[in-house]
Amino acid sequence: MATQTQNSLEEIQNFKGKYPKQIWRLFFSEMWERFCFYGMRGMLVFFMITQLNFGEKEANLQYGATQAFVYAFTFIGGLFADKILGFRKSLFFGGLLMIVGSILLSIDTHNFFFFGLAFIIIGTGFFKPNISTMVGELYKDGDNRRDAGFSLFYAGINLGAFLGGYICVAIGKGYMLSSVIDEAHRWNVAFGLAAVGMIISLINFQFTKHELGPIGLQPGHPDAIVKSNPLPKWMEYAVYIGTLLLIPIVQVMVSKTEYTDYFMYIIGPLTLIYLFYEMSKVGKIERNKLIAALIFILFSIVFWGIYEQSGGSLSIFAAKNLNDTILGGTFTLDPNGVNNSGGAFFIIVLAPLFGLLWLWLAKRKVEPNTVIKFGLGFLFLGLGFYVLYATRFFAIDGMTSLDVFTLALLVITIGELCLSPIGLSIMTKLSPAKLQGIMMGMWFLASAYGQYVAGLIGANMAEAREGDSLMDKLITYTDGYKQLGLYSLIAGAILIVLSPYIKKLMHGVN
Ligand code: GLN
């Protein structure tokens, strides 16, 4: 077997052409991990309502709680990767937990529902931030190919999301393979498929990680990028054992949404205090950059709070208020499948075009900087939510157009491309080497708050609906979307106005 440090960091980072070859390995692993994750999450709300008899409000809250926990654990995963495990071991350990969780859900989704989810939650925490950080480490400071690399990686994320998001729920609901899988086993197969995706991801990582040279090695390894003394082995084992002991606790916390509230009240302030402590140990320029990173992180909470209606309230909207034909009636599609995977489809198509657009603008010296891109992200998100609002004008008896809904997904996706891959990239640019994992974890922690807020917003919308007619429900939901659209436009405007100040804090990083 090849040695772990076959390539030196220099060799990796001095790659020729557009992309380092290692990015394709990470792309593939992340794609399958997202297949598993989005496959699983795309089934949650629908499964809770139809199979576990949850009310809509409860399902929204529960879904929000699950997602909040998933992303909250990315901070913990990033922290332990920086301090003890290194990115590679974190990723592998997280992947294993995700496999176990998905297998549990596929064996008995009803009885292992929260137990299986607890494994997936913690597993994603160890996997998700660390693979993104490794992408950043393929690039030298100041290499302007980094954003393009993250765009490519983001397309991989969405390829997995697209396939998993559509296929799993469609199998569960009987839209796909219904002739070969009997009704009683559809959900088992659907959750089992998520496990298969994760197994492919991990096998790929295991067989290609040697190409990463020193990237992702454990702290204390003689070849690690940040030099430090070797760590005693018990620390690593303590992380594994501590994590396993945590699983039943997470299971209880996620099953009772009021615990999620307490958890979310505590984890954010704690991480901020920790970050301020780390900030106190670095020089002024590094500190300013971290403050800029924090501003991006805080704004992204608002973005995800609005954007993440997708898995919650939009999932119910899709199930109840959308027709199932698209392109003027040409094709029949499961509206939930479209909701789960339409955005991802547009990302795959648009990400390369956006890469080219940024390069084209850069050549003409008019490429917007990161702050402006973030602002544009909010403006498109807002417009997309106004299009969701507009679905009410196409409704007959409370059932509205899947075409207009899909158009909204397209506009929202343009916003996502201006913010999300750029956010990953800017985290790796603004953080010093030894805080990369933590900062990436914080970036995703913002998503946790976004998800949490999204669940609360979705639940509020659902509350007004009990007993209403389909048309009344449509009106209530679309009123909510209009409101969210407005908030998004306001956030975008604020960012654009603040951009000169934030740029100063970034000390030349763009
Ligand atoms: N869709 C992206 C992913 O799955 C971003 C998720 C997020 O940060 N909320 O990686």
Short mmCIF file of C-alpha atoms and ligand atoms in Angstrom, two decimals:
data_model
loop_
_atom_site.label_atom_id
_atom_site.label_comp_id
_atom_site.label_asym_id
_atom_site.label_seq_id
_atom_site.Cartn_x
_atom_site.Cartn_y
_atom_site.Cartn_z
CA MET A 1 0.00 0.00 0.00
CA ALA A 2 1.18 3.52 -0.74
CA THR A 3 2.51 5.52 2.16
CA GLN A 4 0.43 8.30 3.62
CA THR A 5 2.78 11.07 2.56
CA GLN A 6 3.36 10.05 -1.00
CA ASN A 7 2.88 13.63 -2.20
CA SER A 8 4.33 16.62 -0.47
CA LEU A 9 2.10 19.61 0.22
CA GLU A 10 4.19 21.61 -2.25
CA GLU A 11 3.57 19.09 -5.00
CA ILE A 12 -0.15 19.02 -4.33
CA GLN A 13 -0.57 22.77 -4.14
CA ASN A 14 1.61 23.47 -7.19
CA PHE A 15 -0.78 21.59 -9.44
CA LYS A 16 -1.10 22.57 -13.09
CA GLY A 17 -4.43 23.32 -14.75
CA LYS A 18 -7.71 24.29 -13.17
CA TYR A 19 -8.15 21.73 -10.40
CA PRO A 20 -5.88 19.61 -8.19
CA LYS A 21 -6.49 15.93 -8.97
CA GLN A 22 -7.24 15.16 -5.31
CA ILE A 23 -10.34 17.31 -5.49
CA TRP A 24 -12.02 14.64 -7.61
CA ARG A 25 -11.52 12.04 -4.84
CA LEU A 26 -13.02 14.37 -2.26
CA PHE A 27 -15.77 15.29 -4.72
CA PHE A 28 -16.73 11.63 -5.06
CA SER A 29 -16.72 10.87 -1.33
CA GLU A 30 -18.71 13.98 -0.52
CA MET A 31 -21.14 13.23 -3.33
CA TRP A 32 -22.00 9.84 -1.84
CA GLU A 33 -22.11 11.15 1.69
CA ARG A 34 -24.63 13.77 0.54
CA PHE A 35 -26.56 11.06 -1.30
CA CYS A 36 -26.95 9.33 2.05
CA PHE A 37 -27.68 12.52 3.96
CA TYR A 38 -30.17 14.11 1.59
CA GLY A 39 -31.75 10.78 0.82
CA MET A 40 -32.40 10.31 4.52
CA ARG A 41 -33.51 13.85 5.26
CA GLY A 42 -35.74 14.05 2.21
CA MET A 43 -37.81 11.25 3.68
CA LEU A 44 -38.08 12.53 7.23
CA VAL A 45 -41.05 14.90 7.17
CA PHE A 46 -43.07 12.75 4.82
CA PHE A 47 -42.28 9.62 6.83
CA MET A 48 -43.12 11.28 10.14
CA ILE A 49 -46.50 12.47 8.89
CA THR A 50 -47.60 9.39 6.98
CA GLN A 51 -45.93 6.55 8.90
CA LEU A 52 -45.40 7.86 12.43
CA ASN A 53 -48.63 9.89 12.56
CA PHE A 54 -47.02 13.16 13.54
CA GLY A 55 -49.06 16.36 13.07
CA GLU A 56 -47.67 18.84 10.55
CA LYS A 57 -46.53 21.28 13.18
CA GLU A 58 -44.83 18.56 15.18
CA ALA A 59 -43.17 17.15 12.07
CA ASN A 60 -41.81 20.58 11.14
CA LEU A 61 -40.40 21.13 14.60
CA GLN A 62 -38.98 17.64 14.71
CA TYR A 63 -37.40 18.02 11.32
CA GLY A 64 -35.91 21.40 12.27
CA ALA A 65 -34.53 19.86 15.47
CA THR A 66 -32.88 17.00 13.60
CA GLN A 67 -31.27 19.31 11.11
CA ALA A 68 -30.20 21.74 13.81
CA PHE A 69 -28.46 18.92 15.68
CA VAL A 70 -26.82 17.63 12.53
CA TYR A 71 -25.20 20.93 11.79
CA ALA A 72 -24.51 21.80 15.41
CA PHE A 73 -22.32 18.72 15.69
CA THR A 74 -20.18 19.98 12.84
CA PHE A 75 -18.64 22.42 15.29
CA ILE A 76 -17.75 19.57 17.61
CA GLY A 77 -16.50 17.50 14.66
CA GLY A 78 -14.33 20.39 13.48
CA LEU A 79 -12.99 21.05 16.96
CA PHE A 80 -11.96 17.44 17.61
CA ALA A 81 -10.46 17.20 14.14
CA ASP A 82 -8.26 20.25 14.75
CA LYS A 83 -7.21 19.19 18.22
CA ILE A 84 -7.13 15.38 18.31
CA LEU A 85 -8.22 13.26 15.36
CA GLY A 86 -7.12 15.17 12.27
CA PHE A 87 -9.47 15.52 9.32
CA ARG A 88 -8.99 12.05 7.89
CA LYS A 89 -9.71 10.05 11.01
CA SER A 90 -12.67 12.32 11.82
CA LEU A 91 -14.09 11.75 8.42
CA PHE A 92 -13.71 8.00 8.61
CA PHE A 93 -15.19 7.76 12.07
CA GLY A 94 -18.09 10.01 11.08
CA GLY A 95 -18.72 7.95 7.96
CA LEU A 96 -18.86 4.75 9.99
CA LEU A 97 -21.43 6.27 12.34
CA MET A 98 -23.53 7.39 9.40
CA ILE A 99 -23.47 3.89 7.95
CA VAL A 100 -24.59 2.36 11.26
CA GLY A 101 -27.38 4.96 11.58
CA SER A 102 -28.67 4.37 8.07
CA ILE A 103 -28.60 0.59 8.52
CA LEU A 104 -30.55 0.90 11.77
CA LEU A 105 -33.17 3.03 10.01
CA SER A 106 -33.42 0.56 7.20
CA ILE A 107 -33.83 -2.44 9.51
CA ASP A 108 -36.70 -0.97 11.51
CA THR A 109 -37.49 2.64 10.69
CA HIS A 110 -40.30 2.86 13.21
CA ASN A 111 -38.50 1.53 16.26
CA PHE A 112 -35.02 2.82 15.51
CA PHE A 113 -36.15 6.18 14.19
CA PHE A 114 -34.48 8.44 16.76
CA PHE A 115 -31.69 5.98 17.58
CA GLY A 116 -30.64 5.75 13.93
CA LEU A 117 -30.94 9.51 13.53
CA ALA A 118 -28.66 10.06 16.53
CA PHE A 119 -25.89 8.08 14.79
CA ILE A 120 -26.37 10.04 11.58
CA ILE A 121 -26.38 13.36 13.42
CA ILE A 122 -23.08 12.76 15.19
CA GLY A 123 -21.56 11.04 12.16
CA THR A 124 -22.30 13.98 9.90
CA GLY A 125 -20.70 16.26 12.48
CA PHE A 126 -17.42 14.40 12.14
CA PHE A 127 -17.62 14.02 8.37
CA LYS A 128 -19.08 17.13 6.82
CA PRO A 129 -16.91 20.08 7.89
CA ASN A 130 -13.66 18.18 7.64
CA ILE A 131 -13.96 17.12 4.05
CA SER A 132 -14.63 20.75 3.06
CA THR A 133 -11.59 21.90 5.01
CA MET A 134 -9.43 19.38 3.17
CA VAL A 135 -10.56 20.88 -0.13
CA GLY A 136 -9.27 24.25 1.08
CA GLU A 137 -5.90 22.73 1.98
CA LEU A 138 -5.32 21.66 -1.60
CA TYR A 139 -4.69 25.33 -2.37
CA LYS A 140 -1.92 27.74 -1.45
CA ASP A 141 -2.84 31.03 0.20
CA GLY A 142 -3.80 33.50 -2.50
CA ASP A 143 -4.37 30.87 -5.22
CA ASN A 144 -7.27 32.35 -7.16
CA ARG A 145 -8.39 28.93 -8.37
CA ARG A 146 -9.79 28.12 -4.95
CA ASP A 147 -13.33 29.48 -5.54
CA ALA A 148 -13.57 27.46 -8.74
CA GLY A 149 -12.49 24.37 -6.75
CA PHE A 150 -15.20 24.94 -4.19
CA SER A 151 -17.75 25.47 -6.96
CA LEU A 152 -16.78 22.10 -8.41
CA PHE A 153 -16.94 20.47 -5.00
CA TYR A 154 -20.34 22.09 -4.47
CA ALA A 155 -21.54 20.55 -7.70
CA GLY A 156 -20.48 17.16 -6.26
CA ILE A 157 -22.43 17.87 -3.08
CA ASN A 158 -25.48 18.57 -5.16
CA LEU A 159 -25.09 15.65 -7.48
CA GLY A 160 -25.36 13.46 -4.39
CA ALA A 161 -28.22 15.57 -3.03
CA PHE A 162 -30.05 15.37 -6.32
CA LEU A 163 -29.81 11.61 -6.70
CA GLY A 164 -30.40 10.77 -3.04
CA GLY A 165 -33.08 13.43 -2.56
CA TYR A 166 -35.15 12.15 -5.45
CA ILE A 167 -34.55 8.41 -5.46
CA CYS A 168 -34.97 7.61 -1.76
CA VAL A 169 -38.29 9.37 -1.16
CA ALA A 170 -39.60 8.23 -4.54
CA ILE A 171 -38.86 4.60 -3.64
CA GLY A 172 -40.42 5.06 -0.20
CA LYS A 173 -43.59 6.55 -1.66
CA GLY A 174 -43.77 3.96 -4.43
CA TYR A 175 -43.06 6.35 -7.32
CA MET A 176 -40.03 4.23 -8.30
CA LEU A 177 -39.43 0.47 -8.38
CA SER A 178 -42.89 -0.20 -6.96
CA SER A 179 -43.23 -3.32 -9.08
CA VAL A 180 -40.15 -4.93 -7.55
CA ILE A 181 -40.40 -3.78 -3.94
CA ASP A 182 -43.55 -4.68 -2.05
CA GLU A 183 -45.28 -1.88 -0.20
CA ALA A 184 -44.34 -3.11 3.27
CA HIS A 185 -40.61 -2.84 2.53
CA ARG A 186 -40.36 0.35 0.50
CA TRP A 187 -39.15 2.53 3.33
CA ASN A 188 -36.62 -0.09 4.47
CA VAL A 189 -35.13 -0.22 1.00
CA ALA A 190 -35.12 3.57 0.73
CA PHE A 191 -33.22 4.02 4.00
CA GLY A 192 -30.98 1.08 3.10
CA LEU A 193 -30.01 2.81 -0.11
CA ALA A 194 -28.77 5.76 1.93
CA ALA A 195 -26.48 3.34 3.79
CA VAL A 196 -25.15 1.99 0.49
CA GLY A 197 -24.28 5.53 -0.61
CA MET A 198 -22.30 6.11 2.56
CA ILE A 199 -20.44 2.82 2.20
CA ILE A 200 -19.34 3.81 -1.32
CA SER A 201 -18.21 7.20 0.02
CA LEU A 202 -16.06 5.66 2.70
CA ILE A 203 -14.52 2.97 0.51
CA ASN A 204 -13.55 5.65 -1.98
CA PHE A 205 -11.98 7.77 0.73
CA GLN A 206 -10.09 4.85 2.22
CA PHE A 207 -8.54 3.90 -1.10
CA THR A 208 -7.58 7.40 -2.21
CA LYS A 209 -6.58 9.21 0.98
CA HIS A 210 -2.89 8.44 0.47
CA GLU A 211 -2.95 10.93 -2.41
CA LEU A 212 -3.59 13.73 0.06
CA GLY A 213 0.02 13.81 1.28
CA PRO A 214 0.13 15.49 4.68
CA ILE A 215 -3.38 16.96 4.37
CA GLY A 216 -5.69 15.79 7.12
CA LEU A 217 -3.08 13.93 9.17
CA GLN A 218 -3.60 13.73 12.90
CA PRO A 219 -2.10 16.51 15.05
CA GLY A 220 1.24 15.26 16.35
CA HIS A 221 1.92 13.16 13.25
CA PRO A 222 5.49 13.98 12.17
CA ASP A 223 4.31 15.02 8.70
CA ALA A 224 1.23 17.00 9.80
CA ILE A 225 0.92 20.51 8.38
CA VAL A 226 0.68 22.19 11.79
CA LYS A 227 3.58 20.85 13.86
CA SER A 228 2.84 19.73 17.41
CA ASN A 229 3.91 17.10 19.92
CA PRO A 230 2.51 13.58 19.43
CA LEU A 231 -0.73 13.04 21.30
CA PRO A 232 -1.21 10.13 23.68
CA LYS A 233 -3.32 7.40 22.04
CA TRP A 234 -5.89 7.41 24.84
CA MET A 235 -7.09 10.85 23.73
CA GLU A 236 -8.18 9.49 20.39
CA TYR A 237 -9.92 6.52 22.01
CA ALA A 238 -11.57 8.86 24.51
CA VAL A 239 -13.11 10.79 21.60
CA TYR A 240 -14.49 7.58 20.08
CA ILE A 241 -15.83 6.24 23.36
CA GLY A 242 -17.18 9.62 24.49
CA THR A 243 -18.99 9.97 21.19
CA LEU A 244 -20.60 6.55 21.46
CA LEU A 245 -21.74 7.36 24.99
CA LEU A 246 -23.28 10.56 23.66
CA ILE A 247 -25.54 8.75 21.21
CA PRO A 248 -28.36 7.85 23.63
CA ILE A 249 -28.28 11.40 24.97
CA VAL A 250 -28.60 12.87 21.49
CA GLN A 251 -31.37 10.37 20.80
CA VAL A 252 -33.37 11.72 23.73
CA MET A 253 -32.58 15.34 22.94
CA VAL A 254 -33.62 15.10 19.34
CA SER A 255 -36.81 13.23 20.11
CA LYS A 256 -38.05 15.99 22.42
CA THR A 257 -37.89 19.28 20.60
CA GLU A 258 -37.87 21.35 23.80
CA TYR A 259 -34.40 19.92 24.53
CA THR A 260 -33.34 21.17 21.14
CA ASP A 261 -34.32 24.65 22.28
CA TYR A 262 -32.07 24.40 25.35
CA PHE A 263 -29.27 22.91 23.30
CA MET A 264 -29.45 25.70 20.75
CA TYR A 265 -29.54 28.37 23.47
CA ILE A 266 -26.33 26.98 24.91
CA ILE A 267 -24.19 25.78 22.02
CA GLY A 268 -24.04 29.08 20.11
CA PRO A 269 -22.93 31.28 23.01
CA LEU A 270 -20.45 28.61 24.13
CA THR A 271 -18.84 28.39 20.71
CA LEU A 272 -18.68 32.16 20.51
CA ILE A 273 -16.92 32.34 23.86
CA TYR A 274 -14.51 29.68 22.66
CA LEU A 275 -13.89 31.53 19.43
CA PHE A 276 -13.21 34.77 21.30
CA TYR A 277 -10.71 32.87 23.43
CA GLU A 278 -8.95 31.60 20.30
CA MET A 279 -9.10 35.12 18.83
CA SER A 280 -7.32 36.49 21.87
CA LYS A 281 -4.34 34.29 21.06
CA VAL A 282 -3.77 35.50 17.49
CA GLY A 283 -2.39 38.77 16.07
CA LYS A 284 -4.51 41.76 15.04
CA ILE A 285 -4.69 40.98 11.32
CA GLU A 286 -5.68 37.36 11.93
CA ARG A 287 -8.23 38.54 14.47
CA ASN A 288 -9.78 41.00 12.04
CA LYS A 289 -10.06 38.25 9.47
CA LEU A 290 -11.79 36.02 12.01
CA ILE A 291 -14.22 38.84 12.80
CA ALA A 292 -15.01 39.14 9.08
CA ALA A 293 -15.55 35.37 8.98
CA LEU A 294 -17.91 35.71 11.93
CA ILE A 295 -19.95 38.37 10.13
CA PHE A 296 -20.37 36.02 7.15
CA ILE A 297 -21.35 33.26 9.54
CA LEU A 298 -23.98 35.41 11.28
CA PHE A 299 -25.56 36.52 8.01
CA SER A 300 -25.62 32.97 6.77
CA ILE A 301 -27.94 32.07 9.68
CA VAL A 302 -30.56 34.35 8.14
CA PHE A 303 -29.94 32.86 4.71
CA TRP A 304 -30.37 29.25 5.80
CA GLY A 305 -33.34 30.10 8.04
CA ILE A 306 -35.19 31.20 4.93
CA TYR A 307 -33.64 28.81 2.43
CA GLU A 308 -34.19 25.73 4.57
CA GLN A 309 -37.95 25.87 4.34
CA SER A 310 -37.18 23.31 1.65
CA GLY A 311 -37.10 20.25 3.86
CA GLY A 312 -39.84 21.43 6.23
CA SER A 313 -42.74 23.63 5.21
CA LEU A 314 -42.04 23.35 1.48
CA SER A 315 -42.10 19.61 1.81
CA ILE A 316 -45.68 19.82 3.14
CA PHE A 317 -46.57 22.46 0.57
CA ALA A 318 -45.25 20.14 -2.15
CA ALA A 319 -47.20 17.17 -0.82
CA LYS A 320 -50.51 19.03 -0.49
CA ASN A 321 -50.65 22.00 -2.83
CA LEU A 322 -48.65 21.11 -5.91
CA ASN A 323 -49.74 19.41 -9.12
CA ASP A 324 -47.54 16.55 -10.21
CA THR A 325 -46.98 17.51 -13.83
CA ILE A 326 -44.16 19.63 -15.16
CA LEU A 327 -43.26 21.52 -18.35
CA GLY A 328 -46.87 22.33 -19.18
CA GLY A 329 -48.07 18.83 -18.36
CA THR A 330 -45.42 16.97 -20.39
CA PHE A 331 -44.02 14.87 -17.53
CA THR A 332 -45.40 13.48 -14.31
CA LEU A 333 -43.07 13.87 -11.35
CA ASP A 334 -43.38 13.42 -7.60
CA PRO A 335 -43.63 17.03 -6.31
CA ASN A 336 -41.76 16.03 -3.14
CA GLY A 337 -39.00 14.58 -5.26
CA VAL A 338 -38.86 17.85 -7.22
CA ASN A 339 -38.74 19.84 -3.99
CA ASN A 340 -35.95 17.67 -2.62
CA SER A 341 -33.81 17.57 -5.70
CA GLY A 342 -34.80 20.42 -8.05
CA GLY A 343 -32.43 22.92 -6.42
CA ALA A 344 -29.60 20.41 -6.57
CA PHE A 345 -30.31 19.79 -10.24
CA PHE A 346 -30.03 23.50 -10.99
CA ILE A 347 -26.79 23.75 -9.01
CA ILE A 348 -25.22 20.97 -11.07
CA VAL A 349 -26.21 22.77 -14.26
CA LEU A 350 -25.36 26.28 -13.08
CA ALA A 351 -22.22 25.76 -10.96
CA PRO A 352 -19.87 25.43 -13.97
CA LEU A 353 -21.51 28.45 -15.61
CA PHE A 354 -21.05 30.47 -12.44
CA GLY A 355 -17.39 29.42 -12.31
CA LEU A 356 -16.97 30.76 -15.83
CA LEU A 357 -18.94 33.90 -15.03
CA TRP A 358 -16.70 34.75 -12.06
CA LEU A 359 -13.59 34.17 -14.20
CA TRP A 360 -14.99 36.28 -17.03
CA LEU A 361 -15.79 39.11 -14.62
CA ALA A 362 -12.38 38.75 -12.95
CA LYS A 363 -10.64 39.17 -16.30
CA ARG A 364 -12.48 42.44 -16.78
CA LYS A 365 -11.62 43.37 -13.19
CA VAL A 366 -15.29 43.62 -12.23
CA GLU A 367 -15.70 40.38 -10.30
CA PRO A 368 -17.76 41.21 -7.21
CA ASN A 369 -15.94 40.57 -3.94
CA THR A 370 -17.19 38.01 -1.43
CA VAL A 371 -19.33 40.49 0.50
CA ILE A 372 -21.16 41.61 -2.62
CA LYS A 373 -21.59 38.00 -3.71
CA PHE A 374 -23.18 37.29 -0.34
CA GLY A 375 -25.47 40.30 -0.80
CA LEU A 376 -26.49 39.04 -4.24
CA GLY A 377 -27.16 35.65 -2.68
CA PHE A 378 -29.76 37.25 -0.42
CA LEU A 379 -31.32 39.26 -3.24
CA PHE A 380 -31.86 36.16 -5.38
CA LEU A 381 -33.12 34.20 -2.40
CA GLY A 382 -35.65 36.97 -1.78
CA LEU A 383 -36.76 37.02 -5.40
CA GLY A 384 -37.14 33.24 -5.33
CA PHE A 385 -39.43 33.48 -2.32
CA TYR A 386 -41.51 36.09 -4.13
CA VAL A 387 -41.92 33.57 -6.95
CA LEU A 388 -43.08 31.02 -4.37
CA TYR A 389 -45.59 33.62 -3.23
CA ALA A 390 -46.71 34.00 -6.85
CA THR A 391 -47.73 30.33 -7.03
CA ARG A 392 -51.03 31.44 -5.45
CA PHE A 393 -51.97 33.19 -8.70
CA PHE A 394 -51.79 29.90 -10.58
CA ALA A 395 -53.91 27.86 -8.18
CA ILE A 396 -57.12 26.04 -8.97
CA ASP A 397 -58.94 24.64 -5.93
CA GLY A 398 -55.80 25.01 -3.86
CA MET A 399 -53.60 23.03 -6.23
CA THR A 400 -50.93 25.06 -7.97
CA SER A 401 -48.32 24.85 -10.68
CA LEU A 402 -45.24 22.68 -10.26
CA ASP A 403 -43.70 24.71 -13.11
CA VAL A 404 -43.87 28.00 -11.19
CA PHE A 405 -42.62 26.25 -8.08
CA THR A 406 -39.67 24.90 -10.06
CA LEU A 407 -38.93 28.38 -11.38
CA ALA A 408 -38.75 29.56 -7.76
CA LEU A 409 -36.23 26.79 -7.02
CA LEU A 410 -34.14 28.02 -9.95
CA VAL A 411 -34.01 31.60 -8.65
CA ILE A 412 -33.30 30.44 -5.09
CA THR A 413 -30.48 28.28 -6.41
CA ILE A 414 -28.82 31.26 -8.09
CA GLY A 415 -28.80 32.86 -4.65
CA GLU A 416 -27.33 29.73 -3.10
CA LEU A 417 -24.50 29.68 -5.64
CA CYS A 418 -23.60 33.26 -4.76
CA LEU A 419 -23.33 32.40 -1.08
CA SER A 420 -22.78 28.80 -0.13
CA PRO A 421 -19.66 27.64 -2.05
CA ILE A 422 -18.20 31.12 -1.61
CA GLY A 423 -18.81 30.79 2.12
CA LEU A 424 -16.87 27.51 2.31
CA SER A 425 -14.04 29.04 0.36
CA ILE A 426 -13.87 32.23 2.39
CA MET A 427 -13.78 30.26 5.67
CA THR A 428 -10.62 28.49 4.49
CA LYS A 429 -9.13 31.81 3.34
CA LEU A 430 -9.83 33.77 6.50
CA SER A 431 -8.86 31.15 9.10
CA PRO A 432 -5.33 30.43 10.29
CA ALA A 433 -4.18 26.81 9.71
CA LYS A 434 -4.78 25.62 13.23
CA LEU A 435 -8.35 26.95 13.36
CA GLN A 436 -9.51 25.72 9.96
CA GLY A 437 -11.65 22.86 11.29
CA ILE A 438 -13.28 24.96 13.98
CA MET A 439 -14.12 27.79 11.62
CA MET A 440 -15.60 25.41 9.09
CA GLY A 441 -17.56 23.91 11.97
CA MET A 442 -18.82 27.38 12.85
CA TRP A 443 -19.85 27.99 9.27
CA PHE A 444 -22.02 24.90 9.46
CA LEU A 445 -23.17 25.75 12.97
CA ALA A 446 -24.76 28.79 11.38
CA SER A 447 -26.66 26.35 9.20
CA ALA A 448 -27.76 24.63 12.41
CA TYR A 449 -29.29 27.87 13.64
CA GLY A 450 -30.72 28.44 10.19
CA GLN A 451 -32.35 25.01 10.25
CA TYR A 452 -33.63 25.61 13.74
CA VAL A 453 -35.15 28.95 12.82
CA ALA A 454 -36.51 27.41 9.61
CA GLY A 455 -38.30 24.74 11.68
CA LEU A 456 -39.85 27.39 13.92
CA ILE A 457 -40.99 29.48 10.95
CA GLY A 458 -42.37 26.38 9.21
CA ALA A 459 -44.20 25.29 12.35
CA ASN A 460 -45.80 28.72 12.66
CA MET A 461 -47.08 28.48 9.13
CA ALA A 462 -48.40 24.98 9.75
CA GLU A 463 -50.23 26.04 12.89
CA ALA A 464 -52.52 28.39 11.03
CA ARG A 465 -53.53 25.54 8.75
CA GLU A 466 -55.22 22.88 10.82
CA GLY A 467 -58.74 22.36 9.44
CA ASP A 468 -58.42 24.95 6.63
CA SER A 469 -59.36 24.26 3.02
CA LEU A 470 -56.56 23.58 0.53
CA MET A 471 -56.89 27.10 -0.88
CA ASP A 472 -56.75 28.66 2.60
CA LYS A 473 -53.65 26.64 3.32
CA LEU A 474 -52.05 27.78 0.11
CA ILE A 475 -52.78 31.40 0.98
CA THR A 476 -51.31 31.00 4.48
CA TYR A 477 -48.15 29.38 3.21
CA THR A 478 -47.58 31.81 0.37
CA ASP A 479 -48.14 34.78 2.72
CA GLY A 480 -45.33 33.34 4.82
CA TYR A 481 -43.07 33.01 1.80
CA LYS A 482 -43.68 36.62 0.80
CA GLN A 483 -42.65 37.73 4.28
CA LEU A 484 -39.47 35.68 4.10
CA GLY A 485 -38.73 37.10 0.66
CA LEU A 486 -38.87 40.60 2.09
CA TYR A 487 -36.53 39.76 5.00
CA SER A 488 -34.07 38.33 2.55
CA LEU A 489 -34.05 41.45 0.37
CA ILE A 490 -33.47 43.58 3.46
CA ALA A 491 -30.53 41.40 4.57
CA GLY A 492 -29.00 41.62 1.10
CA ALA A 493 -29.28 45.41 1.07
CA ILE A 494 -27.66 45.67 4.52
CA LEU A 495 -24.74 43.51 3.44
CA ILE A 496 -24.11 45.54 0.32
CA VAL A 497 -24.17 48.78 2.31
CA LEU A 498 -21.77 47.32 4.90
CA SER A 499 -19.42 45.87 2.30
CA PRO A 500 -16.65 48.53 2.50
CA TYR A 501 -16.32 48.02 6.27
CA ILE A 502 -16.26 44.23 6.06
CA LYS A 503 -13.72 44.38 3.23
CA LYS A 504 -11.36 46.35 5.45
CA LEU A 505 -11.43 43.61 8.05
CA MET A 506 -10.45 41.05 5.43
CA HIS A 507 -7.02 42.60 4.78
CA GLY A 508 -6.85 41.93 1.07
CA VAL A 509 -8.55 38.51 1.11
CA ASN A 510 -11.27 38.56 -1.50
N1 GLN B 1 -26.39 22.22 0.46
C1 GLN B 1 -25.10 22.37 1.04
C2 GLN B 1 -24.57 21.10 1.58
O1 GLN B 1 -25.26 20.16 1.77
C3 GLN B 1 -25.10 23.46 2.11
C4 GLN B 1 -25.75 23.04 3.35
C5 GLN B 1 -25.71 24.08 4.42
O2 GLN B 1 -24.68 24.67 4.74
N2 GLN B 1 -26.81 24.33 5.02
O3 GLN B 1 -23.41 21.04 1.83
#
